[in-house]
Amino acid sequence: SPALYGLSRRELDVALLVAEGRTNLQIAESLIISVRAVECHLSHIFAKLGVTSRAGVSAALRRAGKPDPHPVPAF
């Protein structure tokens, strides 16, 4: 749901791409926005999720029930 942690739809789009391991440039190209816009969205995402890293974004999405795009196989 876009209301996840109060994220806007676009912030959620960016967060999901961050969780896939995409760079700011790759995210910008995928969403047809500027790298500066991606950086701005990331700043808002970090604040809303209470994290300080891209890994923190991925962890927050997992806690919220979003699937991990790169699951580690269980052995």
JSON list of C-alpha atoms in Angstrom, two decimals:
[
{"chain": "A", "resi": 1, "resn": "SER", "atom": "CA", "xyz": [0.00, 0.00, 0.00]},
{"chain": "A", "resi": 2, "resn": "PRO", "atom": "CA", "xyz": [1.34, 3.47, -0.84]},
{"chain": "A", "resi": 3, "resn": "ALA", "atom": "CA", "xyz": [0.52, 4.52, 2.73]},
{"chain": "A", "resi": 4, "resn": "LEU", "atom": "CA", "xyz": [3.36, 2.29, 3.95]},
{"chain": "A", "resi": 5, "resn": "TYR", "atom": "CA", "xyz": [5.14, 4.38, 6.60]},
{"chain": "A", "resi": 6, "resn": "GLY", "atom": "CA", "xyz": [3.48, 7.44, 5.09]},
{"chain": "A", "resi": 7, "resn": "LEU", "atom": "CA", "xyz": [5.44, 7.08, 1.85]},
{"chain": "A", "resi": 8, "resn": "SER", "atom": "CA", "xyz": [3.99, 8.67, -1.25]},
{"chain": "A", "resi": 9, "resn": "ARG", "atom": "CA", "xyz": [3.43, 6.44, -4.28]},
{"chain": "A", "resi": 10, "resn": "ARG", "atom": "CA", "xyz": [6.60, 7.80, -5.91]},
{"chain": "A", "resi": 11, "resn": "GLU", "atom": "CA", "xyz": [8.63, 7.36, -2.72]},
{"chain": "A", "resi": 12, "resn": "LEU", "atom": "CA", "xyz": [7.47, 3.75, -2.55]},
{"chain": "A", "resi": 13, "resn": "ASP", "atom": "CA", "xyz": [8.48, 3.26, -6.20]},
{"chain": "A", "resi": 14, "resn": "VAL", "atom": "CA", "xyz": [11.95, 4.60, -5.39]},
{"chain": "A", "resi": 15, "resn": "ALA", "atom": "CA", "xyz": [12.20, 2.53, -2.19]},
{"chain": "A", "resi": 16, "resn": "LEU", "atom": "CA", "xyz": [11.34, -0.69, -4.02]},
{"chain": "A", "resi": 17, "resn": "LEU", "atom": "CA", "xyz": [14.01, 0.01, -6.64]},
{"chain": "A", "resi": 18, "resn": "VAL", "atom": "CA", "xyz": [16.53, 0.77, -3.87]},
{"chain": "A", "resi": 19, "resn": "ALA", "atom": "CA", "xyz": [15.67, -2.62, -2.37]},
{"chain": "A", "resi": 20, "resn": "GLU", "atom": "CA", "xyz": [16.48, -4.21, -5.74]},
{"chain": "A", "resi": 21, "resn": "GLY", "atom": "CA", "xyz": [19.98, -2.73, -5.48]},
{"chain": "A", "resi": 22, "resn": "ARG", "atom": "CA", "xyz": [19.55, -0.11, -8.19]},
{"chain": "A", "resi": 23, "resn": "THR", "atom": "CA", "xyz": [21.75, 2.99, -8.27]},
{"chain": "A", "resi": 24, "resn": "ASN", "atom": "CA", "xyz": [20.31, 6.50, -8.20]},
{"chain": "A", "resi": 25, "resn": "LEU", "atom": "CA", "xyz": [21.01, 6.82, -11.92]},
{"chain": "A", "resi": 26, "resn": "GLN", "atom": "CA", "xyz": [19.27, 3.51, -12.69]},
{"chain": "A", "resi": 27, "resn": "ILE", "atom": "CA", "xyz": [16.28, 4.56, -10.59]},
{"chain": "A", "resi": 28, "resn": "ALA", "atom": "CA", "xyz": [16.12, 7.93, -12.34]},
{"chain": "A", "resi": 29, "resn": "GLU", "atom": "CA", "xyz": [16.20, 6.26, -15.75]},
{"chain": "A", "resi": 30, "resn": "SER", "atom": "CA", "xyz": [13.55, 3.69, -14.76]},
{"chain": "A", "resi": 31, "resn": "LEU", "atom": "CA", "xyz": [11.15, 6.31, -13.42]},
{"chain": "A", "resi": 32, "resn": "ILE", "atom": "CA", "xyz": [12.03, 8.99, -16.00]},
{"chain": "A", "resi": 33, "resn": "ILE", "atom": "CA", "xyz": [13.00, 11.52, -13.32]},
{"chain": "A", "resi": 34, "resn": "SER", "atom": "CA", "xyz": [16.24, 13.35, -12.54]},
{"chain": "A", "resi": 35, "resn": "VAL", "atom": "CA", "xyz": [18.94, 11.94, -10.28]},
{"chain": "A", "resi": 36, "resn": "ARG", "atom": "CA", "xyz": [18.35, 14.99, -8.06]},
{"chain": "A", "resi": 37, "resn": "ALA", "atom": "CA", "xyz": [14.68, 13.99, -7.72]},
{"chain": "A", "resi": 38, "resn": "VAL", "atom": "CA", "xyz": [15.76, 10.48, -6.70]},
{"chain": "A", "resi": 39, "resn": "GLU", "atom": "CA", "xyz": [18.09, 11.97, -4.08]},
{"chain": "A", "resi": 40, "resn": "CYS", "atom": "CA", "xyz": [15.27, 14.15, -2.76]},
{"chain": "A", "resi": 41, "resn": "HIS", "atom": "CA", "xyz": [12.89, 11.17, -2.57]},
{"chain": "A", "resi": 42, "resn": "LEU", "atom": "CA", "xyz": [15.59, 9.14, -0.78]},
{"chain": "A", "resi": 43, "resn": "SER", "atom": "CA", "xyz": [16.03, 11.89, 1.79]},
{"chain": "A", "resi": 44, "resn": "HIS", "atom": "CA", "xyz": [12.29, 11.79, 2.51]},
{"chain": "A", "resi": 45, "resn": "ILE", "atom": "CA", "xyz": [12.25, 7.98, 2.54]},
{"chain": "A", "resi": 46, "resn": "PHE", "atom": "CA", "xyz": [15.14, 7.80, 5.04]},
{"chain": "A", "resi": 47, "resn": "ALA", "atom": "CA", "xyz": [13.38, 10.30, 7.32]},
{"chain": "A", "resi": 48, "resn": "LYS", "atom": "CA", "xyz": [9.98, 8.58, 7.12]},
{"chain": "A", "resi": 49, "resn": "LEU", "atom": "CA", "xyz": [11.43, 5.11, 7.69]},
{"chain": "A", "resi": 50, "resn": "GLY", "atom": "CA", "xyz": [13.87, 6.29, 10.36]},
{"chain": "A", "resi": 51, "resn": "VAL", "atom": "CA", "xyz": [16.85, 4.76, 8.56]},
{"chain": "A", "resi": 52, "resn": "THR", "atom": "CA", "xyz": [20.23, 6.08, 7.46]},
{"chain": "A", "resi": 53, "resn": "SER", "atom": "CA", "xyz": [21.14, 3.70, 4.65]},
{"chain": "A", "resi": 54, "resn": "ARG", "atom": "CA", "xyz": [19.83, 1.94, 1.58]},
{"chain": "A", "resi": 55, "resn": "ALA", "atom": "CA", "xyz": [20.10, -1.36, 3.48]},
{"chain": "A", "resi": 56, "resn": "GLY", "atom": "CA", "xyz": [17.83, 0.17, 6.12]},
{"chain": "A", "resi": 57, "resn": "VAL", "atom": "CA", "xyz": [15.26, 0.90, 3.42]},
{"chain": "A", "resi": 58, "resn": "SER", "atom": "CA", "xyz": [15.35, -2.76, 2.31]},
{"chain": "A", "resi": 59, "resn": "ALA", "atom": "CA", "xyz": [15.01, -3.98, 5.90]},
{"chain": "A", "resi": 60, "resn": "ALA", "atom": "CA", "xyz": [12.04, -1.67, 6.57]},
{"chain": "A", "resi": 61, "resn": "LEU", "atom": "CA", "xyz": [10.27, -2.91, 3.44]},
{"chain": "A", "resi": 62, "resn": "ARG", "atom": "CA", "xyz": [10.83, -6.53, 4.50]},
{"chain": "A", "resi": 63, "resn": "ARG", "atom": "CA", "xyz": [9.41, -5.77, 7.97]},
{"chain": "A", "resi": 64, "resn": "ALA", "atom": "CA", "xyz": [6.37, -4.26, 6.26]},
{"chain": "A", "resi": 65, "resn": "GLY", "atom": "CA", "xyz": [5.82, -7.45, 4.29]},
{"chain": "A", "resi": 66, "resn": "LYS", "atom": "CA", "xyz": [7.26, -6.37, 0.96]},
{"chain": "A", "resi": 67, "resn": "PRO", "atom": "CA", "xyz": [9.09, -9.30, -0.65]},
{"chain": "A", "resi": 68, "resn": "ASP", "atom": "CA", "xyz": [12.89, -9.26, -0.68]},
{"chain": "A", "resi": 69, "resn": "PRO", "atom": "CA", "xyz": [13.96, -8.98, -4.34]},
{"chain": "A", "resi": 70, "resn": "HIS", "atom": "CA", "xyz": [17.16, -10.94, -3.54]},
{"chain": "A", "resi": 71, "resn": "PRO", "atom": "CA", "xyz": [16.24, -13.63, -1.01]},
{"chain": "A", "resi": 72, "resn": "VAL", "atom": "CA", "xyz": [19.09, -15.65, 0.46]},
{"chain": "A", "resi": 73, "resn": "PRO", "atom": "CA", "xyz": [18.43, -19.35, -0.06]},
{"chain": "A", "resi": 74, "resn": "ALA", "atom": "CA", "xyz": [18.01, -21.35, 3.16]},
{"chain": "A", "resi": 75, "resn": "PHE", "atom": "CA", "xyz": [20.28, -24.37, 3.47]}
]
